[in-house]
Short mmCIF file of C-alpha atoms and ligand atoms in Angstrom, two decimals:
data_model
loop_
_atom_site.label_atom_id
_atom_site.label_comp_id
_atom_site.label_asym_id
_atom_site.label_seq_id
_atom_site.Cartn_x
_atom_site.Cartn_y
_atom_site.Cartn_z
CA MET I 130 -1.17 -30.01 8.56
CA ALA I 131 -2.14 -26.17 8.74
CA ASP I 132 -5.20 -25.05 7.62
CA TYR I 133 -3.51 -22.11 5.46
CA GLN I 134 -0.14 -23.37 4.36
CA LEU I 135 3.13 -21.89 3.06
CA PHE I 136 3.50 -21.59 -0.66
CA ILE I 137 7.05 -21.66 -1.70
CA ASP I 138 8.59 -22.81 -4.90
CA GLY I 139 5.03 -23.84 -6.74
CA GLU I 140 4.21 -25.71 -3.46
CA TYR I 141 1.84 -25.49 -0.66
CA CYS I 142 3.79 -27.10 2.50
CA ASP I 143 3.98 -26.32 6.36
CA ALA I 144 6.82 -24.08 8.28
CA ALA I 145 10.04 -26.29 8.75
CA SER I 146 9.37 -26.17 12.26
CA GLY I 147 6.10 -27.44 12.20
CA GLN I 148 4.67 -24.53 14.10
CA THR I 149 1.14 -22.79 13.42
CA PHE I 150 -0.62 -19.53 14.74
CA THR I 151 -4.67 -19.31 14.78
CA THR I 152 -5.86 -16.35 12.98
CA SER I 153 -9.52 -15.29 14.28
CA ASP I 154 -12.37 -12.89 12.75
CA PRO I 155 -12.38 -9.86 14.54
CA ALA I 156 -15.96 -9.27 14.21
CA THR I 157 -16.78 -12.71 16.78
CA ASN I 158 -13.21 -13.28 17.93
CA GLU I 159 -14.07 -17.18 16.41
CA ALA I 160 -11.48 -18.88 15.36
CA ILE I 161 -10.78 -19.18 11.58
CA GLY I 162 -7.95 -21.51 10.70
CA GLU I 163 -4.41 -22.32 11.51
CA VAL I 164 -1.64 -20.51 9.62
CA ALA I 165 1.67 -22.44 8.75
CA LYS I 166 3.96 -20.17 10.60
CA ALA I 167 7.48 -19.40 8.73
CA ASP I 168 10.53 -18.69 10.70
CA LYS I 169 13.88 -17.35 9.46
CA ALA I 170 14.60 -20.92 7.60
CA ASP I 171 11.46 -20.76 5.94
CA ALA I 172 12.16 -17.23 4.48
CA ALA I 173 15.39 -18.18 3.71
CA ARG I 174 13.98 -21.17 1.55
CA ALA I 175 11.48 -18.98 -0.06
CA VAL I 176 14.22 -16.39 -1.51
CA GLU I 177 16.15 -19.38 -2.52
CA ALA I 178 13.70 -20.45 -4.72
CA ALA I 179 12.98 -17.17 -6.15
CA ARG I 180 16.66 -16.81 -6.92
CA ARG I 181 16.75 -20.25 -8.63
CA ALA I 182 13.65 -19.01 -10.60
CA PHE I 183 15.19 -16.29 -11.37
CA ASP I 184 18.70 -17.29 -12.04
CA GLU I 185 17.95 -20.60 -13.96
CA GLY I 186 14.05 -20.46 -14.95
CA PRO I 187 12.09 -18.95 -17.64
CA TRP I 188 10.05 -16.24 -16.38
CA PRO I 189 13.15 -13.51 -16.83
CA LYS I 190 13.71 -14.50 -20.48
CA MET I 191 9.74 -14.66 -21.62
CA SER I 192 9.15 -11.39 -23.16
CA GLY I 193 6.91 -9.30 -22.16
CA ALA I 194 4.06 -10.09 -23.95
CA GLU I 195 4.09 -13.11 -22.65
CA ARG I 196 4.61 -12.52 -19.15
CA ALA I 197 1.88 -10.31 -20.23
CA ALA I 198 -0.85 -13.34 -20.92
CA LYS I 199 0.38 -15.02 -17.73
CA LEU I 200 -1.04 -11.88 -15.36
CA ARG I 201 -4.12 -11.86 -17.46
CA LYS I 202 -4.62 -15.33 -16.73
CA VAL I 203 -4.42 -14.43 -12.64
CA ALA I 204 -6.50 -11.48 -12.95
CA GLU I 205 -9.41 -13.53 -14.75
CA LEU I 206 -8.79 -16.64 -12.16
CA ILE I 207 -9.27 -14.17 -9.39
CA GLY I 208 -12.49 -12.97 -10.85
CA THR I 209 -13.59 -16.84 -10.74
CA LYS I 210 -13.06 -16.97 -7.03
CA SER I 211 -14.02 -13.57 -5.90
CA GLU I 212 -16.66 -14.28 -4.05
CA LYS I 213 -14.62 -16.48 -1.52
CA LEU I 214 -11.68 -14.46 -1.49
CA ALA I 215 -14.22 -11.34 -0.33
CA GLU I 216 -15.31 -13.60 2.15
CA MET I 217 -12.29 -14.60 3.67
CA GLU I 218 -10.96 -11.01 3.34
CA ALA I 219 -13.83 -9.69 5.02
CA ARG I 220 -13.53 -12.16 7.82
CA ASP I 221 -9.45 -12.11 8.21
CA GLY I 222 -9.50 -8.31 8.82
CA GLY I 223 -12.80 -7.19 9.84
CA GLY I 224 -13.35 -4.91 6.95
CA THR I 225 -16.95 -5.12 5.10
CA VAL I 226 -17.63 -7.60 2.55
CA LYS I 227 -18.76 -4.99 0.86
CA LYS I 228 -15.76 -3.25 0.73
CA ALA I 229 -13.70 -6.35 -0.13
CA THR I 230 -16.42 -7.32 -3.39
CA PHE I 231 -16.08 -3.87 -4.65
CA ALA I 232 -12.81 -2.54 -3.94
CA ASP I 233 -9.91 -5.28 -2.55
CA ILE I 234 -11.24 -8.09 -5.20
CA PRO I 235 -11.27 -5.92 -8.39
CA GLY I 236 -8.47 -3.69 -7.54
CA ALA I 237 -6.04 -6.64 -7.21
CA GLN I 238 -7.59 -8.12 -10.41
CA SER I 239 -6.83 -4.43 -12.46
CA ALA I 240 -3.09 -4.22 -10.85
CA PHE I 241 -2.42 -7.71 -12.68
CA GLU I 242 -4.14 -6.26 -15.69
CA TRP I 243 -2.57 -2.57 -15.33
CA PHE I 244 1.32 -4.08 -15.06
CA ALA I 245 0.04 -6.51 -18.02
CA ARG I 246 -0.21 -3.89 -19.98
CA CYS I 247 2.91 -1.94 -18.68
CA ALA I 248 5.10 -5.72 -19.71
CA GLU I 249 3.45 -5.27 -23.39
CA ASP I 250 3.51 -1.48 -23.41
CA GLN I 251 6.93 0.08 -21.86
CA PRO I 252 10.13 -0.57 -23.90
CA ASP I 253 12.92 -2.39 -22.59
CA GLU I 254 15.24 -1.02 -25.06
CA VAL I 255 15.53 2.86 -25.76
CA GLU I 256 17.89 4.29 -28.29
CA LEU I 257 19.39 7.63 -27.18
CA PRO I 258 19.62 9.63 -29.89
CA GLY I 259 22.49 12.36 -30.28
CA SER I 260 25.46 10.71 -28.58
CA PRO I 261 27.64 13.02 -26.37
CA PHE I 262 30.59 11.09 -27.67
CA PRO I 263 30.59 10.52 -31.49
CA PRO I 264 30.57 8.89 -33.02
CA SER I 265 29.14 5.89 -30.02
CA GLN I 266 25.60 4.90 -30.10
CA ASN I 267 24.28 5.11 -26.95
CA TRP I 268 20.65 2.82 -25.41
CA VAL I 269 19.62 1.71 -22.13
CA ASN I 270 18.01 -1.18 -21.53
CA TYR I 271 15.68 -1.50 -18.69
CA GLU I 272 15.95 -5.01 -17.14
CA PRO I 273 14.33 -7.17 -13.73
CA HIS I 274 16.08 -6.40 -10.29
CA GLY I 275 15.99 -10.36 -9.61
CA VAL I 276 14.68 -11.27 -6.42
CA CYS I 277 12.27 -8.74 -4.81
CA THR I 278 10.50 -9.21 -1.61
CA GLY I 279 7.42 -7.39 -0.45
CA ILE I 280 6.29 -7.13 3.37
CA ILE I 281 2.34 -5.89 3.87
CA PRO I 282 -0.01 -4.71 6.45
CA TRP I 283 -2.92 -6.20 7.66
CA ASN I 284 -5.27 -2.88 6.42
CA PHE I 285 -5.55 -4.40 2.59
CA PRO I 286 -4.10 -8.11 2.56
CA PHE I 287 -5.12 -8.61 -0.92
CA ILE I 288 -4.58 -5.79 -2.87
CA MET I 289 -1.28 -5.14 -1.15
CA ALA I 290 -0.01 -8.81 -2.11
CA ALA I 291 -1.03 -7.74 -5.90
CA TRP I 292 0.76 -4.36 -5.82
CA LYS I 293 3.94 -6.11 -4.89
CA ILE I 294 3.56 -9.17 -7.00
CA ALA I 295 1.66 -7.99 -10.17
CA PRO I 296 4.55 -5.33 -11.14
CA ALA I 297 7.49 -7.50 -10.12
CA LEU I 298 6.60 -9.94 -12.16
CA ALA I 299 5.64 -7.89 -15.01
CA ALA I 300 9.21 -6.65 -15.21
CA GLY I 301 10.58 -10.30 -14.90
CA ASN I 302 11.44 -10.47 -11.47
CA THR I 303 10.59 -13.15 -8.98
CA SER I 304 8.65 -12.35 -5.45
CA VAL I 305 8.55 -13.41 -2.18
CA ILE I 306 5.78 -12.14 -0.39
CA LYS I 307 4.90 -11.77 3.42
CA PRO I 308 1.49 -10.65 4.88
CA ALA I 309 0.96 -9.13 8.41
CA SER I 310 -0.08 -12.10 11.02
CA PHE I 311 -3.53 -11.09 11.40
CA THR I 312 -4.14 -11.38 8.02
CA SER I 313 -2.55 -13.73 6.05
CA ILE I 314 -5.27 -15.85 4.49
CA THR I 315 -6.05 -14.22 1.18
CA ALA I 316 -2.81 -13.60 -0.02
CA LEU I 317 -1.79 -17.62 0.67
CA MET I 318 -4.87 -17.97 -1.16
CA LEU I 319 -2.82 -16.56 -4.08
CA GLY I 320 -1.22 -19.46 -4.51
CA GLU I 321 -3.48 -21.64 -6.11
CA VAL I 322 -4.12 -19.03 -8.46
CA PHE I 323 -0.43 -19.16 -9.40
CA GLN I 324 -0.49 -22.93 -9.66
CA GLU I 325 -3.56 -22.58 -11.89
CA ALA I 326 -2.23 -19.72 -13.78
CA ASP I 327 0.97 -21.90 -14.75
CA ILE I 328 3.14 -19.39 -13.60
CA PRO I 329 6.87 -21.54 -12.96
CA PRO I 330 7.48 -22.61 -9.72
CA GLY I 331 9.59 -19.98 -7.54
CA VAL I 332 8.49 -16.79 -9.11
CA VAL I 333 5.95 -16.28 -6.75
CA ASN I 334 5.82 -17.68 -2.96
CA VAL I 335 4.05 -16.29 -0.47
CA ILE I 336 5.01 -16.86 3.29
CA ALA I 337 3.39 -16.34 6.61
CA GLY I 338 4.98 -14.95 9.93
CA PRO I 339 6.11 -12.61 12.47
CA GLY I 340 7.63 -9.82 10.80
CA GLY I 341 11.07 -9.99 13.59
CA THR I 342 11.89 -13.33 12.21
CA ALA I 343 10.82 -14.27 8.74
CA GLY I 344 10.10 -10.51 7.66
CA GLU I 345 13.78 -9.53 8.88
CA GLU I 346 15.09 -12.36 6.61
CA LEU I 347 13.17 -10.69 3.66
CA ALA I 348 14.73 -7.34 4.15
CA SER I 349 18.20 -8.81 4.55
CA HIS I 350 18.83 -11.87 2.68
CA PRO I 351 22.11 -11.30 0.56
CA MET I 352 20.06 -12.82 -2.65
CA VAL I 353 17.16 -10.51 -2.56
CA ASP I 354 18.19 -7.20 -4.80
CA LYS I 355 15.16 -5.66 -4.25
CA THR I 356 12.77 -5.08 -0.79
CA ALA I 357 8.92 -3.53 -1.17
CA PHE I 358 7.36 -2.44 2.31
CA THR I 359 3.75 -1.25 3.56
CA GLY I 360 3.71 -0.42 6.83
CA SER I 361 4.47 2.18 9.83
CA THR I 362 7.01 4.59 9.56
CA GLU I 363 8.89 2.82 12.88
CA VAL I 364 9.32 -0.34 10.96
CA GLY I 365 10.12 0.96 7.33
CA ARG I 366 13.25 2.24 9.19
CA ARG I 367 13.93 -0.84 10.36
CA ILE I 368 13.36 -2.18 6.40
CA MET I 369 15.81 0.48 5.45
CA GLN I 370 18.68 -0.63 8.32
CA LEU I 371 17.67 -4.06 7.05
CA ALA I 372 18.07 -3.45 3.67
CA SER I 373 21.36 -1.38 3.72
CA GLY I 374 23.47 -4.59 4.50
CA THR I 375 23.67 -5.27 0.96
CA VAL I 376 22.58 -2.31 -0.60
CA LYS I 377 19.35 -3.00 -1.85
CA ALA I 378 16.90 -1.21 -3.55
CA VAL I 379 13.83 -0.08 -1.22
CA THR I 380 10.10 1.22 -1.89
CA LEU I 381 8.32 2.18 1.17
CA GLU I 382 4.73 2.99 1.96
CA LEU I 383 4.56 4.10 5.22
CA GLY I 384 1.91 6.16 7.71
CA GLY I 385 0.03 9.14 6.91
CA LYS I 386 -2.20 12.48 8.77
CA SER I 387 -3.35 13.64 5.76
CA ALA I 388 -5.04 16.77 5.21
CA ASN I 389 -8.57 17.41 3.70
CA ILE I 390 -8.92 21.11 3.05
CA VAL I 391 -12.86 22.31 2.85
CA LEU I 392 -12.68 25.98 1.27
CA ASP I 393 -15.36 28.23 1.87
CA ASP I 394 -16.64 28.00 -1.76
CA ALA I 395 -17.00 24.20 -1.28
CA ASP I 396 -20.35 22.08 -2.07
CA LEU I 397 -20.95 21.62 1.80
CA ASP I 398 -23.16 18.56 1.22
CA ILE I 399 -20.50 16.56 -0.69
CA ALA I 400 -17.38 17.94 0.93
CA ALA I 401 -19.14 16.49 4.00
CA ALA I 402 -19.44 13.03 2.39
CA ALA I 403 -16.01 13.60 1.22
CA VAL I 404 -14.50 14.15 5.06
CA LEU I 405 -16.56 11.24 6.20
CA PHE I 406 -15.44 8.91 3.25
CA GLY I 407 -11.91 9.73 3.61
CA THR I 408 -11.76 9.48 7.47
CA PHE I 409 -14.09 6.63 8.08
CA PHE I 410 -13.46 4.42 5.04
CA HIS I 411 -12.30 1.08 6.59
CA ASN I 412 -12.34 2.42 10.02
CA GLY I 413 -10.00 4.85 9.03
CA GLN I 414 -7.08 2.05 8.77
CA VAL I 415 -5.98 3.35 5.65
CA CYS I 416 -2.83 4.90 5.50
CA GLU I 417 -3.91 8.13 3.36
CA SER I 418 -7.10 8.72 5.75
CA GLY I 419 -8.05 12.26 5.79
CA THR I 420 -7.88 12.28 9.29
CA ARG I 421 -7.72 15.96 9.89
CA ALA I 422 -10.21 18.07 8.11
CA LEU I 423 -9.07 21.88 7.80
CA VAL I 424 -12.26 23.53 7.28
CA HIS I 425 -12.96 27.23 6.63
CA ARG I 426 -13.94 29.29 9.62
CA SER I 427 -16.90 31.08 8.15
CA ILE I 428 -18.44 27.63 7.28
CA TYR I 429 -17.19 25.87 10.22
CA ASP I 430 -20.49 25.59 12.39
CA GLU I 431 -22.67 24.41 9.48
CA PHE I 432 -20.00 22.40 8.25
CA LEU I 433 -19.04 20.73 11.62
CA SER I 434 -23.11 19.98 12.25
CA LEU I 435 -23.35 18.24 8.87
CA LEU I 436 -20.49 15.93 10.03
CA VAL I 437 -21.67 15.06 13.32
CA ASP I 438 -25.39 14.35 11.74
CA ARG I 439 -23.92 12.08 9.07
CA ALA I 440 -21.49 10.60 11.20
CA GLY I 441 -24.31 8.95 13.42
CA LYS I 442 -26.15 7.88 10.44
CA MET I 443 -23.14 5.18 9.76
CA VAL I 444 -24.35 1.73 9.97
CA ILE I 445 -21.79 -0.38 12.28
CA GLY I 446 -22.28 -4.01 12.17
CA ASN I 447 -21.07 -7.73 11.28
CA PRO I 448 -18.92 -6.72 8.35
CA LEU I 449 -20.52 -9.79 6.44
CA ASP I 450 -23.55 -7.71 5.87
CA PHE I 451 -23.54 -5.96 2.69
CA ASN I 452 -25.40 -3.12 4.58
CA ALA I 453 -22.45 -2.32 7.46
CA ASP I 454 -20.59 0.76 6.36
CA LEU I 455 -17.96 -0.19 9.50
CA GLY I 456 -17.03 -3.36 10.81
CA PRO I 457 -14.75 -3.62 13.86
CA LEU I 458 -11.08 -2.91 14.04
CA VAL I 459 -8.78 -5.05 13.04
CA SER I 460 -8.05 -6.45 16.64
CA ARG I 461 -8.86 -5.94 20.01
CA GLY I 462 -5.41 -4.30 20.47
CA GLN I 463 -6.10 -1.74 17.53
CA ALA I 464 -9.67 -0.94 19.23
CA GLU I 465 -7.48 -0.43 22.35
CA THR I 466 -4.90 1.92 20.39
CA VAL I 467 -8.19 4.36 19.49
CA GLU I 468 -9.40 4.40 22.97
CA ARG I 469 -6.25 5.20 24.40
CA TYR I 470 -6.00 8.13 21.37
CA VAL I 471 -9.60 9.50 22.64
CA ALA I 472 -8.60 9.67 25.99
CA LEU I 473 -5.76 11.58 25.12
CA GLY I 474 -7.93 13.89 22.66
CA ARG I 475 -10.43 14.73 25.68
CA ASP I 476 -7.14 15.87 27.97
CA GLU I 477 -5.94 17.62 24.67
CA VAL I 478 -9.06 19.21 22.98
CA GLY I 479 -12.02 18.24 25.16
CA GLU I 480 -15.05 15.78 24.67
CA PRO I 481 -15.63 14.77 21.55
CA ILE I 482 -18.68 15.87 19.22
CA CYS I 483 -19.56 12.85 18.39
CA GLY I 484 -18.53 8.70 18.88
CA GLY I 485 -15.89 8.41 21.73
CA SER I 486 -16.84 4.95 23.06
CA ARG I 487 -17.82 1.09 21.75
CA PRO I 488 -21.07 1.56 20.16
CA ASP I 489 -24.14 -0.14 21.79
CA GLY I 490 -27.00 -2.73 20.66
CA LEU I 491 -24.71 -4.77 18.42
CA ALA I 492 -26.01 -7.95 17.18
CA GLU I 493 -25.65 -10.98 19.66
CA GLY I 494 -22.30 -12.66 18.92
CA LEU I 495 -20.55 -9.69 17.58
CA ALA I 496 -17.29 -8.89 19.95
CA ALA I 497 -18.41 -5.25 20.79
CA GLU I 498 -14.66 -4.76 22.37
CA ASN I 499 -13.13 -4.59 19.07
CA PHE I 500 -15.62 -2.13 17.16
CA TYR I 501 -15.38 1.70 17.91
CA ARG I 502 -17.91 4.29 17.13
CA PRO I 503 -16.80 7.23 14.10
CA THR I 504 -15.20 10.01 16.48
CA ILE I 505 -15.02 13.73 15.41
CA PHE I 506 -12.99 16.10 17.78
CA ALA I 507 -13.49 19.81 16.81
CA GLY I 508 -11.45 23.06 17.53
CA VAL I 509 -8.02 20.86 17.29
CA ASP I 510 -4.96 22.55 17.36
CA ASN I 511 -2.53 21.22 14.90
CA SER I 512 -0.04 20.61 17.42
CA ALA I 513 -1.81 18.04 19.52
CA LYS I 514 -0.73 14.92 19.49
CA ILE I 515 -4.13 13.65 17.78
CA ALA I 516 -3.75 15.78 15.02
CA GLN I 517 0.21 14.96 14.90
CA GLU I 518 -0.05 10.83 15.33
CA GLU I 519 -1.16 8.16 12.94
CA ILE I 520 -3.95 6.65 15.34
CA PHE I 521 -5.17 4.75 12.29
CA GLY I 522 -8.86 4.46 13.71
CA PRO I 523 -12.05 6.46 13.38
CA VAL I 524 -11.00 9.55 14.70
CA LEU I 525 -11.58 12.71 12.94
CA CYS I 526 -9.51 15.92 13.95
CA VAL I 527 -11.17 18.85 12.80
CA ILE I 528 -8.88 22.19 12.62
CA PRO I 529 -10.20 25.64 11.85
CA PHE I 530 -8.45 28.00 9.25
CA ASP I 531 -9.07 31.72 8.17
CA SER I 532 -7.34 31.66 4.74
CA ASP I 533 -5.68 29.24 1.47
CA GLU I 534 -2.29 29.95 2.55
CA GLU I 535 -2.88 29.10 6.41
CA ALA I 536 -4.84 25.95 5.38
CA VAL I 537 -1.60 24.99 3.15
CA ALA I 538 0.95 25.74 6.03
CA ILE I 539 -1.07 23.50 8.24
CA ALA I 540 -1.63 21.15 6.15
CA ASN I 541 2.53 20.81 5.81
CA ASP I 542 2.82 21.00 9.56
CA SER I 543 3.21 17.25 9.79
CA ILE I 544 5.88 14.90 9.60
CA TYR I 545 4.08 12.78 7.03
CA GLY I 546 2.84 13.52 3.29
CA LEU I 547 1.16 11.04 1.71
CA GLY I 548 -2.52 11.83 1.06
CA GLY I 549 -4.94 14.60 1.15
CA GLY I 550 -7.56 16.78 -0.45
CA VAL I 551 -9.25 20.26 -1.55
CA GLN I 552 -12.92 20.23 -1.81
CA SER I 553 -14.04 24.01 -3.66
CA GLY I 554 -16.13 25.19 -6.03
CA SER I 555 -13.31 26.52 -7.96
CA LEU I 556 -10.98 23.90 -9.74
CA GLU I 557 -8.19 26.94 -10.33
CA ARG I 558 -8.34 27.84 -6.60
CA ALA I 559 -8.22 23.82 -5.72
CA ARG I 560 -5.20 23.23 -8.18
CA LYS I 561 -3.51 26.14 -6.68
CA VAL I 562 -3.83 24.78 -2.95
CA ALA I 563 -2.95 21.55 -4.05
CA ALA I 564 0.32 22.61 -5.64
CA GLY I 565 1.05 23.88 -2.13
CA MET I 566 0.59 20.70 -0.85
CA ARG I 567 3.85 18.12 0.16
CA THR I 568 2.26 15.17 -0.44
CA GLY I 569 2.07 12.50 -2.38
CA THR I 570 -1.27 11.97 -3.75
CA VAL I 571 -4.12 15.06 -3.87
CA TRP I 572 -7.95 14.60 -4.65
CA ILE I 573 -9.83 17.73 -5.31
CA ASN I 574 -13.08 17.07 -4.56
CA ASP I 575 -13.34 13.46 -3.70
CA TYR I 576 -11.11 11.16 -1.77
CA HIS I 577 -9.03 7.74 -1.53
CA LEU I 578 -9.65 7.21 -4.96
CA ILE I 579 -6.64 4.78 -6.11
CA SER I 580 -5.88 3.39 -9.65
CA PRO I 581 -2.96 0.68 -10.43
CA GLU I 582 -2.94 3.61 -13.56
CA ARG I 583 -1.65 6.27 -11.47
CA PRO I 584 1.42 6.48 -9.04
CA PHE I 585 0.85 6.51 -5.42
CA GLY I 586 3.82 7.11 -2.31
CA GLY I 587 5.03 9.67 0.22
CA TYR I 588 6.96 12.67 0.57
CA LYS I 589 8.59 12.99 3.72
CA GLN I 590 8.12 10.54 6.19
CA SER I 591 5.24 8.97 4.34
CA GLY I 592 7.63 6.92 2.03
CA ILE I 593 10.18 6.65 -0.68
CA GLY I 594 9.74 5.61 -4.40
CA ARG I 595 6.29 5.04 -5.58
CA GLU I 596 3.72 2.37 -6.22
CA LEU I 597 1.54 1.86 -9.41
CA GLY I 598 1.58 3.93 -12.51
CA VAL I 599 4.56 3.82 -15.22
CA GLU I 600 6.24 4.95 -11.88
CA GLY I 601 5.92 1.83 -10.37
CA TYR I 602 6.41 -0.15 -13.10
CA ASN I 603 9.62 1.27 -13.45
CA ALA I 604 10.51 0.55 -10.37
CA TYR I 605 10.70 -3.04 -10.41
CA ARG I 606 13.48 -1.79 -13.28
CA GLN I 607 17.28 -1.83 -13.16
CA VAL I 608 18.41 0.65 -15.75
CA LYS I 609 21.70 -0.14 -17.96
CA HIS I 610 22.69 2.66 -20.28
CA VAL I 611 25.28 0.99 -22.94
CA HIS I 612 27.80 2.89 -24.95
CA ALA I 613 28.84 1.17 -28.08
CA ASN I 614 31.62 2.55 -30.25
CA PRO I 615 31.33 1.28 -33.62
CA GLY I 616 35.37 0.89 -34.13
CA GLY I 617 37.38 2.28 -37.23
CA GLY I 618 41.05 2.95 -35.40
CA ARG I 619 42.28 4.91 -32.87
CA ASP I 620 40.78 8.02 -33.80
CA ASN I 621 37.39 6.84 -33.26
CA TYR I 622 38.22 6.03 -29.24
CA MET I 623 37.45 9.31 -27.24
CA HIS I 624 39.53 7.88 -24.05
CA PHE I 625 42.36 7.87 -26.01
CA SER I 626 42.62 11.92 -26.24
CA ALA I 627 43.03 11.56 -21.72
CA LEU I 628 45.99 9.03 -22.06
CA SER I 629 49.37 9.04 -23.12
CA ALA I 630 49.54 8.43 -26.69
CA ASN I 631 51.68 4.91 -26.60
CA ILE I 632 49.14 3.56 -24.48
P1 NAD P 215 3.35 -3.00 10.44
O1 NAD P 215 4.64 -1.78 10.10
O2 NAD P 215 3.02 -3.02 11.98
O3 NAD P 215 3.50 -4.29 9.92
C1 NAD P 215 3.37 -3.94 8.81
C2 NAD P 215 4.30 -5.80 7.91
O4 NAD P 215 5.80 -5.67 8.52
C3 NAD P 215 4.03 -7.13 8.43
O5 NAD P 215 3.62 -8.20 7.89
C4 NAD P 215 4.76 -7.15 9.82
O6 NAD P 215 4.92 -8.44 9.97
C5 NAD P 215 5.86 -6.67 8.85
N1 NAD P 215 7.01 -6.44 9.98
C6 NAD P 215 7.15 -5.98 11.32
N2 NAD P 215 8.28 -5.85 11.91
C7 NAD P 215 9.12 -6.33 11.19
C8 NAD P 215 10.42 -6.28 11.17
N3 NAD P 215 10.91 -5.98 12.19
N4 NAD P 215 11.16 -6.80 9.78
C9 NAD P 215 10.38 -7.18 8.78
N5 NAD P 215 9.06 -7.15 8.64
C10 NAD P 215 8.32 -6.64 10.00
O7 NAD P 215 2.14 -2.12 9.88
P2 NAD P 215 0.80 -2.92 10.18
O8 NAD P 215 0.16 -2.38 11.58
O9 NAD P 215 0.84 -3.99 9.61
O10 NAD P 215 -0.16 -1.72 9.30
C11 NAD P 215 -0.71 -0.27 9.73
C12 NAD P 215 0.44 0.31 9.27
O11 NAD P 215 0.37 0.77 7.66
C13 NAD P 215 0.34 2.23 9.16
O12 NAD P 215 0.98 2.71 9.65
C14 NAD P 215 -0.19 2.42 7.81
O13 NAD P 215 -0.51 3.89 7.70
C15 NAD P 215 0.88 1.66 6.70
N6 NAD P 215 0.32 1.64 5.66
C16 NAD P 215 0.61 2.12 4.50
C17 NAD P 215 0.53 2.12 3.38
C18 NAD P 215 0.77 3.07 2.14
O14 NAD P 215 0.79 2.82 1.19
N7 NAD P 215 1.71 4.17 2.75
C19 NAD P 215 -0.76 1.43 3.17
C20 NAD P 215 -1.35 0.94 4.18
C21 NAD P 215 -0.73 0.73 5.42
#
């Protein structure tokens, strides 16, 4: 029996093949447990359970208020398990326990609470006054899609699972979720929460396993109505292809290379904090990270010295230590990707002004090969590969500019458009700059603040659709327009006028 089993049709179970894979803690390389490894057949079994629960079960027929009560229970139960969940989130993915405690676990709870509110407050029937075809009446019904699958990445496994499950369930859908193989544990632990909250069997299913088999089945199975994917742009393209077979609704939240613009009237102390937090939070393994800092030339040198001074003060260490700012990257492979990009940066730009290597002096027992120091390249041309490609590691490119217009042009010179920042002493000026940025979120004098109550998603190759907010709730609802003629003889039926009188 696996230590962490699949959660299908309300029960924990092994993969049909009996196969497992080992998941380990990247801070120490220590094995944490054996996880059941779903393949295509297990994914199909989970989809079939979700289909039955949607077609025959009580969930879609319950009122919004009844579903909301269940989702609030889920949020409450997550709270009772928060310490264990935070520890496993940190150990499985290498993020700090501080991040898990203050961002991931409460963030997931607030997603269930927000979508509970949506289930209660957003009407599922709206009258449309002023019929274009009098005397008919018209209204729209908002209805669940049916079976919704969610495929999620390794950087925020618990919160991403909540972002996919909570809106789907709130709107009356059923759900199958697949976390990434590096970080499956906390999503699988959610099964217990759903059992305790008395969510009917099959309404939520969580499977762990490879993207190429289990993931592809979730994106292509004909019984699936909608698929929501968060991950790399490359895999997002594949998901679109797979979903096109039965024309499923698709939401994609993909990669980014966001620009954080520091204007010459910014409070440099606060702007430096926004740039450092915007880039190095969770080692830059965040899709909306502001990994291109565009800095006005008149403050450029002063700002660079602030960045270098403070980047050097970040505490790199054991992620289970509450004082650690940065733990390891998610895997040795990811640390090697960072190393390759830093080597490329040395060729393209020259020596980084800080970082550029593994940290020295880590505590005994920590796997130094999985860690990397915050690294800053200055004087970068926006056309450099390190400024165009998503590195997903602690690497910042600093790019000078001379005017607001030039900053906006540089920010927009990217295939991505997910996040971005403007640091300025003038809200009016910052608003103008933000208006010019082709990106899904802009933080003015801040960074990374995401709430389930506000929409989140990307322009261009950063994705399709929005998660969170009312927009994210409606992404899980179909729209049905009903045109109703009250009757009362042939003269009341508009369509007769377009046909011969005797039809
Ligand atoms: P990834 O694309 O490699 O994998 C994401 C998920 O897709 C995993 O569960 C994986 O198993 C699965 N998968 C892989 N191949 C698949 C296939 N052929 N069919 C179906 N599923 C498949 O991404 P990752 O490395 O886990 O995460 C990092 C990426 O995620 C970065 O590009 C980052 O920007 C992006 N991301 C985006 C957001 C956002 O909201 N826009 C949030 C977090 C991460």
